[in-house]
Coordinates of C-alpha atoms in Angstrom, one line a residue:
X204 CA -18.4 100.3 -21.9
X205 CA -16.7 101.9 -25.0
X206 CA -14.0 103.5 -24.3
X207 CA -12.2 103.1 -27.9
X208 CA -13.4 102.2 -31.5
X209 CA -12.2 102.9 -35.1
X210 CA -13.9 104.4 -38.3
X211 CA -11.7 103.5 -41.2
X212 CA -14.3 103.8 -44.2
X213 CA -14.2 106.3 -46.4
X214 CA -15.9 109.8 -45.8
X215 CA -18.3 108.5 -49.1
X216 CA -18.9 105.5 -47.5
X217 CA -19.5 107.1 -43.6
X218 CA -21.8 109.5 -45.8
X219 CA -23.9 106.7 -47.2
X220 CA -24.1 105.5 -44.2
X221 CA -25.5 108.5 -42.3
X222 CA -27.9 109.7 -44.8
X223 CA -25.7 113.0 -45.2
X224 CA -25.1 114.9 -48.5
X225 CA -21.7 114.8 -48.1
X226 CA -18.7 115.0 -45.9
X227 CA -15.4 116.6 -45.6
X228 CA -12.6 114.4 -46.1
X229 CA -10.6 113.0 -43.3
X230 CA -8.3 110.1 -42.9
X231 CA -9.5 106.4 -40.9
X232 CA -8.7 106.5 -37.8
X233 CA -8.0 103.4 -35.8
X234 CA -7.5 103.9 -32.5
X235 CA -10.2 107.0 -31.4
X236 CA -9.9 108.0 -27.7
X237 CA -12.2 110.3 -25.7
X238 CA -11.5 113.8 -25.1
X239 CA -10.5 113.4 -29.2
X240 CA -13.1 114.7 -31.9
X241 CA -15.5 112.8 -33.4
X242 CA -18.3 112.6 -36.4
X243 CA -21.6 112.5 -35.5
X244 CA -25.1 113.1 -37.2
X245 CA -27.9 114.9 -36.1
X246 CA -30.9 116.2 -37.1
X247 CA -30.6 119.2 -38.8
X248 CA -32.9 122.3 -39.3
X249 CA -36.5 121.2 -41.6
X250 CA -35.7 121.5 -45.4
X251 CA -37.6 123.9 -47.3
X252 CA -40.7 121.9 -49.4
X253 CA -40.0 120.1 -52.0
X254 CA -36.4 120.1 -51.6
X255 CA -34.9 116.7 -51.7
X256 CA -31.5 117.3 -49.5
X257 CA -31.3 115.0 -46.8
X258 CA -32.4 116.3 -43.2
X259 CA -29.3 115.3 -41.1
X260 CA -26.3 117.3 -40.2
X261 CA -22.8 116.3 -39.3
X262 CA -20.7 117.7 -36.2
X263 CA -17.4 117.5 -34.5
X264 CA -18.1 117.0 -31.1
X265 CA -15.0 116.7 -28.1
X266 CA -15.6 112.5 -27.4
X267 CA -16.9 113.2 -23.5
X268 CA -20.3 114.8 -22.4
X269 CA -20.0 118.5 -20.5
X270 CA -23.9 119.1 -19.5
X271 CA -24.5 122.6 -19.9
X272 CA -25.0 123.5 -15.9
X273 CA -21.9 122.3 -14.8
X274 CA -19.8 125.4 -13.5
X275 CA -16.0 123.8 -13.6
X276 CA -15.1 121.1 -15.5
X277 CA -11.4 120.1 -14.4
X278 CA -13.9 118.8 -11.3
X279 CA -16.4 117.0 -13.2
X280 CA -15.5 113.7 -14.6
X281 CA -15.2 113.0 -18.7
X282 CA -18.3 111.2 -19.5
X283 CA -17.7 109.6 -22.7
X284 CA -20.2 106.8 -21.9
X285 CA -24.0 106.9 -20.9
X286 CA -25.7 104.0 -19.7
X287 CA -29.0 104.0 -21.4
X288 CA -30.9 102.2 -18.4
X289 CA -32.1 105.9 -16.9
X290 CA -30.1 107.8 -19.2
X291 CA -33.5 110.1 -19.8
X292 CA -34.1 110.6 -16.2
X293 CA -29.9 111.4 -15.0
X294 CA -29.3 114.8 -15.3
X295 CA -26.0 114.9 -16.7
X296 CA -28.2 113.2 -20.3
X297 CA -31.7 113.8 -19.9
X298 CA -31.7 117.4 -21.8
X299 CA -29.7 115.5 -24.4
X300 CA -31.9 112.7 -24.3
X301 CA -34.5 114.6 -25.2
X302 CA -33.0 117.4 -27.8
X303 CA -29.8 116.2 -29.0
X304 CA -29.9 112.3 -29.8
X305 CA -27.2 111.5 -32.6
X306 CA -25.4 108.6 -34.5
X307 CA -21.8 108.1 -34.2
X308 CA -21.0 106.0 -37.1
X309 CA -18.0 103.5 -36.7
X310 CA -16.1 100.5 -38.1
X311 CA -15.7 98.6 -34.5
X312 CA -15.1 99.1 -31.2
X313 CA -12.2 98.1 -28.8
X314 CA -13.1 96.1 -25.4
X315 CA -10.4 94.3 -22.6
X316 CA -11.0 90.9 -21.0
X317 CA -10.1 91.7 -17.3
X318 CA -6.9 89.3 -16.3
X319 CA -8.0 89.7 -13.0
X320 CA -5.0 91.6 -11.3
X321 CA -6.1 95.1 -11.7
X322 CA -4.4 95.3 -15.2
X323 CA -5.7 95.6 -18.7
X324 CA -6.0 92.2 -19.8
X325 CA -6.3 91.0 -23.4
X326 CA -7.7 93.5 -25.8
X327 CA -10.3 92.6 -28.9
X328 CA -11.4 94.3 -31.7
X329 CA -14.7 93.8 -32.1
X330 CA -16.2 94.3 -35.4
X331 CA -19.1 93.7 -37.7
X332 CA -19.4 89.9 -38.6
X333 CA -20.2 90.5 -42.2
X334 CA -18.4 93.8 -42.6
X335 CA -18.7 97.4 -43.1
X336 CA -20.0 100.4 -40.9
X337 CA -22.6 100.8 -37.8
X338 CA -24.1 103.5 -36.1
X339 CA -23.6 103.7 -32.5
X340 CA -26.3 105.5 -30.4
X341 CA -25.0 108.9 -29.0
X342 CA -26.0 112.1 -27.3
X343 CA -24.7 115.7 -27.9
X344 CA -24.6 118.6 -25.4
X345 CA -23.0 122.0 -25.9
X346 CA -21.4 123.4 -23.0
X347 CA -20.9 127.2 -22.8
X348 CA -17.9 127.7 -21.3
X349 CA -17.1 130.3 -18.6
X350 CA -14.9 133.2 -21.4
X351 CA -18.2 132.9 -23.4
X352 CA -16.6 130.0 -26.4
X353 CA -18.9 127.1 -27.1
X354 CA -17.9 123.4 -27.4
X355 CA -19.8 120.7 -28.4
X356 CA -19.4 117.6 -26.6
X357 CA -20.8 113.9 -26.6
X358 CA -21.1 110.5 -25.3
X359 CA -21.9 107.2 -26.4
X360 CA -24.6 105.0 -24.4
X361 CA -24.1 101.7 -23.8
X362 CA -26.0 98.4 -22.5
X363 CA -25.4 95.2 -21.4
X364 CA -23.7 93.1 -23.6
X365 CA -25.5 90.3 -25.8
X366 CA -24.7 86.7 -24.9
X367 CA -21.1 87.5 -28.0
X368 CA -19.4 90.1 -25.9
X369 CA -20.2 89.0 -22.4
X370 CA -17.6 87.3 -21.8
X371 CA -15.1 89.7 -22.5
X372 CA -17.1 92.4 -20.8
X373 CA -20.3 93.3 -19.6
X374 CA -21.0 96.7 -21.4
X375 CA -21.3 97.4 -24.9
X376 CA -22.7 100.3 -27.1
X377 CA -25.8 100.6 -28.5
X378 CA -26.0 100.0 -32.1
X379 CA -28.8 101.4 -34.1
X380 CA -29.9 99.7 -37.2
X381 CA -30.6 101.8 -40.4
X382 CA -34.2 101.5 -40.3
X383 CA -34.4 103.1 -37.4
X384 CA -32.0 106.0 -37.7
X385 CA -34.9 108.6 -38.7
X386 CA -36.9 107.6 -35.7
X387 CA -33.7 107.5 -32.8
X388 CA -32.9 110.9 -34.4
X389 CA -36.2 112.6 -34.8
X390 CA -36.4 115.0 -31.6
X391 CA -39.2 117.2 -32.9
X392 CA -42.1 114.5 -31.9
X393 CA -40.4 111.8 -29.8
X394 CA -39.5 111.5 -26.6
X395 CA -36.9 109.4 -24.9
X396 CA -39.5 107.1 -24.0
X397 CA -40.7 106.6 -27.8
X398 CA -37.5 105.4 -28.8
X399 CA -36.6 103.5 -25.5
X400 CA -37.1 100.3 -27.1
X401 CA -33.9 100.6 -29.4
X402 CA -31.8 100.8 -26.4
X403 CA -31.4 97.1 -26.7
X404 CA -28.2 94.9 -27.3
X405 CA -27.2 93.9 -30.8
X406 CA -28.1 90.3 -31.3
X407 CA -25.3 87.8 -30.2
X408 CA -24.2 86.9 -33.4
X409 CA -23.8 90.7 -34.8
X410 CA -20.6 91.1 -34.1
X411 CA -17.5 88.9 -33.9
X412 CA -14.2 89.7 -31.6
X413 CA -10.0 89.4 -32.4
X414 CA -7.9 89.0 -30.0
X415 CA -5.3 92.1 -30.9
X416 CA -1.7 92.8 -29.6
X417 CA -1.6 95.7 -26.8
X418 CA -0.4 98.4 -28.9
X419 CA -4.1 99.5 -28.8
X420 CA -3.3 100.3 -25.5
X421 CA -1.3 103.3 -26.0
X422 CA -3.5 106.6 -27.3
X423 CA -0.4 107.2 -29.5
X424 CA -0.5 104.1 -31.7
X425 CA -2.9 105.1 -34.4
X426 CA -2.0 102.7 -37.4
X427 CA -4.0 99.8 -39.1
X428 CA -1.4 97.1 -36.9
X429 CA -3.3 98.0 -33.9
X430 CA -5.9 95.5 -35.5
X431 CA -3.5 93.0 -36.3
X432 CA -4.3 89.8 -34.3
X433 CA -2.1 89.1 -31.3
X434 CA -2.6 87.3 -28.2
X435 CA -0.9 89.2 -24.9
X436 CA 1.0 87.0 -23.1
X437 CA 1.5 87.5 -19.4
X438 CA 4.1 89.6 -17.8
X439 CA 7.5 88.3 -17.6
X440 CA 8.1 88.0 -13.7
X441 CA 10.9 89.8 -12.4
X442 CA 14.5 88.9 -11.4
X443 CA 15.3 88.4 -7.6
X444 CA 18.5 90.5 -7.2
X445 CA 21.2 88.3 -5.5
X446 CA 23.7 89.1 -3.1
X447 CA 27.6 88.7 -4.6
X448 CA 28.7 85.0 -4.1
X449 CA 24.6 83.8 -2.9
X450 CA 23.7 80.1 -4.7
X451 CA 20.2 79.7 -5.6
X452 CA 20.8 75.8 -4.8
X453 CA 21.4 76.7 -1.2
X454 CA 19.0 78.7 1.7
X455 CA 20.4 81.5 2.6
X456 CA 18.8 84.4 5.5
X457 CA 19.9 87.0 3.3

């Protein structure tokens, strides 16, 4: 699963990154949530011969997948993962899959260690081990919507997690290595199927994971602290309210 991440690099840097000719500016963002925008590259319409402009294109996209037949969306649910075992073949991604395969670059991603009681347990940030940016694997779809605006939406997929994330959760998103950027996002002449085999987890020691504070937890905490490391400690337990003139030291039926 990835329900969070950050991209705090420069636009110059994200650029680089992506193989894009440039990018607007816009400010790092620590704590990205779906339903929020976010960057992603594409392929982007052949380049006239000779021309040595790259080939890729960025978007905005709304962080959560509407396919394109669905007819109300307050009753569908926000898909802002895609699990990339049978993502080709699920209908909600498999015209994605196939057309609209994208990048999603980003700094890190955020992931919870269950406690066990239901609640969000201890959150990590889980980052490159030797620094900078990655590329997550993504999906675009543009949903028509019923007044006749477009909005162009997307997911990230995920897989299981490598042998360094497992135990804090078993999900994790793809990450697609440079070398193979022009062939995840070349949807002229492959098909899901010719690029199934970069659907795989990151090797174990790709990434490493800090324990953080929970202020990740809250959508509205969007500063650089968020990634300060912090262990949560468990809930304080609450206070038996006592009856006027009742000693702890004694039983009592009340």
């Amino acid at each position: 699963m990835c329900g969070r991440f950050a991209l705090t690099a420069t636009p110059d840097q994200t650029a680089a990154l992506l193989g894009l000719a440039e990018l607007e500016d816009f400010p790092a963002r620590y704590n990205i949530a779906p339903t929020q925008p976010v960057l992603m590259a594409l392929s982007g319409p052949p380049r006239m011969p000779g021309s040595n402009l790259p080939d890729r294109q960025a978007m905005l996209v709304r962080w959560g997948l509407i396919p394109a037949w669905v007819k109300d969306t307050r009753e569908f649910p926000l898909l802002f993962n895609a699990r990339s075992e049978g993502a080709a073949e699920k209908a909600s991604f498999k015209a994605a899959m196939r057309h609209r395969r994208a990048l999603v670059p980003a700094s890190g991603f955020y992931e919870w260690q269950q406690s066990g009681n239901g609640k969000k347990g201890q959150p990590y940030w889980i980052r490159p081990r030797h620094g900078g940016l990655v590329a997550f694997a993504g999906l675009i779809e543009t949903y028509a919507e019923p007044g006749g605006s477009e909005m162009d939406t997307g997911a990230i997929l995920t897989v299981n997690a490598n042998a360094g994330i497992a135990h804090i959760h078993d999900r994790m998103p793809v990450v697609i290595a440079p070398e193979d950027f022009a062939r995840w996002l070349d949807c002229r002449t492959l098909e899901p199927r010719d690029v199934a085999d970069l659907l795989r987890p990151a090797q174990p020691d790709f990434f490493e994971a800090v324990p953080v504070s929970d202020l990740v937890n809250k959508v509205a905490n969007t500063g650089p602290e968020i990634q300060h490391m912090g262990i949560v400690g468990p809930e304080p337990e609450k206070v038996r309210r006592q009856k006027p003139g009742a000693d702890d030291s004694q039983m009592t039926l009340f």
